[in-house]
XYZ file of C-alpha atoms in Angstrom:
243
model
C 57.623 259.822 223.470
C 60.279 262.026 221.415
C 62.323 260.841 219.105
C 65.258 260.200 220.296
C 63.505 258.062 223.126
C 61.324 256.498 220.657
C 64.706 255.264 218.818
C 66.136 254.217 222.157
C 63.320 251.693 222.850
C 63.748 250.561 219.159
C 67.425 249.515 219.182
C 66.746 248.277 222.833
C 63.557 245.945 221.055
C 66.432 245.049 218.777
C 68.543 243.541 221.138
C 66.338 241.599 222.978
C 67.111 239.206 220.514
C 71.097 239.415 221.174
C 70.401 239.367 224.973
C 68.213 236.208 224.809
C 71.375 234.470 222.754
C 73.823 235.754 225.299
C 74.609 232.448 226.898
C 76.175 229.589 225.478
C 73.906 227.486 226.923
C 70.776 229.309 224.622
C 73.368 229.141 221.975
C 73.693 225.183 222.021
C 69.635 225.034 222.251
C 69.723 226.682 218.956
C 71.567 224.847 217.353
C 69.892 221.826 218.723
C 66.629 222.850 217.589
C 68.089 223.794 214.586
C 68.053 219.774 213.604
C 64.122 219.723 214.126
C 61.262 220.399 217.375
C 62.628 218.130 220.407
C 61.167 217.814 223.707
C 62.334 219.989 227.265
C 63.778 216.320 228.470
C 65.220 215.648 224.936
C 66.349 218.511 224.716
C 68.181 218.282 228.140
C 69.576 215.615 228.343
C 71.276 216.662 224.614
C 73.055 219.504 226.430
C 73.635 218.144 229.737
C 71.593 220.280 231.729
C 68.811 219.650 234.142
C 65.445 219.856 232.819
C 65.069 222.782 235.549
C 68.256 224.599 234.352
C 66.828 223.893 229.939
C 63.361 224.976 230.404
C 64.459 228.455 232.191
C 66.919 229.036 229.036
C 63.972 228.026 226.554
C 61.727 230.205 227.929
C 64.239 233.031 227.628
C 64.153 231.775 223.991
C 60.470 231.809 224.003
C 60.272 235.315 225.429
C 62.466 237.097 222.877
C 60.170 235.972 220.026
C 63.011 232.552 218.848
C 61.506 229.830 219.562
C 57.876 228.469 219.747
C 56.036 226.065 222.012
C 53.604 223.039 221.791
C 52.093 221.182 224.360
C 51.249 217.566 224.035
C 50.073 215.868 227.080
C 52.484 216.774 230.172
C 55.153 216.911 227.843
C 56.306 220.721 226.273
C 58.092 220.583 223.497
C 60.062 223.837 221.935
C 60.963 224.664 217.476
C 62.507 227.334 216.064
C 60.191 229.955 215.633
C 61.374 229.935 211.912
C 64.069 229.159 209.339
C 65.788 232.907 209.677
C 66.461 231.706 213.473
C 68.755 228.832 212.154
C 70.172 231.353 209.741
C 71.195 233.848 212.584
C 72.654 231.531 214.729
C 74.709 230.355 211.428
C 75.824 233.728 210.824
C 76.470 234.410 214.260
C 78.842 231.688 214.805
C 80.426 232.537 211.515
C 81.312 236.062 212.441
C 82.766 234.579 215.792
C 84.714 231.868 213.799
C 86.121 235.051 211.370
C 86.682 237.876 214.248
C 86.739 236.249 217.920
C 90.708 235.782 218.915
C 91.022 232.615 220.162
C 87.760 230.593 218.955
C 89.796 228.493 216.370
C 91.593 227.380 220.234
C 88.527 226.539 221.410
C 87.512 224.505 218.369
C 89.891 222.569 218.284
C 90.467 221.820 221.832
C 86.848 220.697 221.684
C 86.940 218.811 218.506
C 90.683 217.373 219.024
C 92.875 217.183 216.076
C 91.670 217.362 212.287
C 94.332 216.023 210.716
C 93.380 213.160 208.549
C 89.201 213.962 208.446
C 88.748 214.918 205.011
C 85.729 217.045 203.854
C 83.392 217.312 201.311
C 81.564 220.288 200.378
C 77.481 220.209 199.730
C 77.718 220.333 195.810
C 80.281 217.385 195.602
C 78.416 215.330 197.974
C 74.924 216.257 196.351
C 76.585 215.067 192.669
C 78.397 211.549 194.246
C 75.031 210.863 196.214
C 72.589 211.363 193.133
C 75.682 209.114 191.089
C 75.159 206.276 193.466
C 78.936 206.330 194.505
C 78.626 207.180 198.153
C 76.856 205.584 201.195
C 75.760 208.988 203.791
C 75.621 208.304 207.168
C 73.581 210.856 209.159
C 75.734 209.833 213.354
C 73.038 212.575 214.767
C 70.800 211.101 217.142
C 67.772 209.453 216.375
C 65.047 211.827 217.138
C 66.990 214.364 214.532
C 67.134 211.840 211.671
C 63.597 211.289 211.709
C 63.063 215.351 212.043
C 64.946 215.872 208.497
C 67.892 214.704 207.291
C 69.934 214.148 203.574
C 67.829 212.430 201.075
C 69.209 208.942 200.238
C 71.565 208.771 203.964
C 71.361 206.229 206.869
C 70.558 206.872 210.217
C 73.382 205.303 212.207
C 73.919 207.265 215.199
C 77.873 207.608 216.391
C 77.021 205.167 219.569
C 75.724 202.575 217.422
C 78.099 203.233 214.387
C 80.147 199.748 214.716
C 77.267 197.680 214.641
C 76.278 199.446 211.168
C 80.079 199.411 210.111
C 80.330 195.488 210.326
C 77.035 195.418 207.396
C 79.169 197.911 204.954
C 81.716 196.376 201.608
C 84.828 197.112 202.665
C 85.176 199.360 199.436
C 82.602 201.759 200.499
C 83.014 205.155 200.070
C 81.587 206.812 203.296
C 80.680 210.514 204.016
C 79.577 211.401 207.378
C 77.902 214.419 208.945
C 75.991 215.595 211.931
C 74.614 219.132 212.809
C 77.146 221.180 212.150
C 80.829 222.421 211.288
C 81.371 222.035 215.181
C 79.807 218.878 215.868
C 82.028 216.799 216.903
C 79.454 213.331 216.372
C 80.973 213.395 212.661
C 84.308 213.706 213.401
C 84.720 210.461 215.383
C 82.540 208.488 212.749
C 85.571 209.724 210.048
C 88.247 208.622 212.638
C 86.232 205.315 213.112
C 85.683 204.514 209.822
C 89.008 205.004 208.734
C 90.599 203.306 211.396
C 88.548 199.945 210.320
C 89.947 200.682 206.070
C 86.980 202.499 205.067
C 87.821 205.529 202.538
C 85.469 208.655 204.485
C 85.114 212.418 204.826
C 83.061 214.388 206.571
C 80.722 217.086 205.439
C 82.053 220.526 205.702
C 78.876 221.708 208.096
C 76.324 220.027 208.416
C 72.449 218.936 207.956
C 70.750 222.628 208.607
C 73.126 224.083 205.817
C 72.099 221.605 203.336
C 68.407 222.212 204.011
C 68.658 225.967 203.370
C 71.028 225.328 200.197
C 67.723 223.545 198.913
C 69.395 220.367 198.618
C 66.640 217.294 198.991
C 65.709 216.365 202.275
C 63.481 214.270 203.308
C 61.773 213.253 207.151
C 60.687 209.669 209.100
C 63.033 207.053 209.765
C 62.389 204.611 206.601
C 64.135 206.261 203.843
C 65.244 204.703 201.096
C 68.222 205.589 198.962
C 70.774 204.571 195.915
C 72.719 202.442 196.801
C 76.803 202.535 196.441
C 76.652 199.645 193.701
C 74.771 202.332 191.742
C 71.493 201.124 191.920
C 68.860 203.232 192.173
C 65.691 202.652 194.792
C 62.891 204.787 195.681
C 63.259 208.483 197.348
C 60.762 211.099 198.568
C 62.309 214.327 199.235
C 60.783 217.981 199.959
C 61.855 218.620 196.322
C 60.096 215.525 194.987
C 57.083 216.261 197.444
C 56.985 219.932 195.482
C 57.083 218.984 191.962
């Protein structure tokens, strides 16, 4: 093979990995998976697709070397093939945010309008959360709180959120957050919560961000945390689990 064919087939390698993202449909399963492994079904009915129409995208995945696969029983169940996956699709999405006319439209047509939904950024909220002056709900779904999720927050997914809103002080301060800066899950629990008097914001992204900033995590669906009268109860964290 000569050279410059030999460089052809290298750049074309390259982009396998931009061709297997080329959908927005591949791009959503990202940044599903993103939150932790989920089953085909799962991970269907998520993005409201067939299971038909999600395992022919995950395969595509599969195929360019992004995500990985695990059989258990008759069930198949799809991860990122590693962290630098979740960090591409972050950096893709950030380019698009900074360069592609028109995206902010599309945001916001999606998301509906901001004004009012305060954020916090990741350092603020780690300092109020280890103070004991903030109660974090995680208003993903289930399955991705007990994948990973803030150290010290409460699951308390946006279709049960009332039902956990009627337990809270009325003083609480509230921070919300879901999988992303375009996840729309945490920007109805802020419009919910301060609709019924509650003082909230939203994180500025989102769960995978905090995990790569290093900030404690921590996995299952029984965690513990301080409490927003400042008392402090038991917490395991992948930084505790290191040390």
């Amino acid at each position: 093979m000569g050279e410059r064919a030999a460089k052809d087939a290298l750049y074309d390698g390259f982009a396998e990995v931009a061709k297997a993202l080329a959908s927005g449909r591949r791009a959503e399963l990202i940044d599903v998976l993103a939150q932790g492994g989920r089953s085909v079904d799962e991970v269907a009915a998520e993005i409201g697709q067939s299971v038909a129409n999600t395992s022919h995208h995950l395969r595509a995945l599969a195929r360019a070397g992004l995500v990985t696969t695990r059989r258990d029983g008759t069930r198949i169940f799809y991860a990122l093939a590693s962290e630098r996956v979740a960090e591409l699709w972050s950096a893709i999405r950030d380019v698009a945010a900074d360069h592609v006319a028109g995206l902010q439209r599309l945001a916001a047509a999606y998301l509906g309008e901001r004004d009012g939904i305060e954020l916090i950024d990741r350092d603020e909220l780690a300092r109020r959360l280890d103070r004991g002056e903030v109660l974090v709900l995680d208003v993903r779904p289930a399955a991705e709180y007990a994948a990973g999720h803030i150290a010290g927050a409460r699951s308390a997914p946006l279709t049960e959120l009332r039902r956990h809103l009627r337990a809270l002080p009325e003083d609480t301060d509230v921070v919300a957050y879901c999988r992303g800066p375009y996840c729309v899950y945490a920007d109805q629990a802020v419009r919910e919560l301060v609709s019924k008097g509650f003082r909230a914001w939203r994180l500025i992204d989102g769960f995978p961000e905090w995990r790569r900033s290093g900030l404690p995590v921590t996995t299952g669906t029984g965690a513990e945390h301080r409490g927003v009268n400042g008392r402090r109860t038991a917490r395991r964290s992948e930084r505790d689990d290191a040390n």
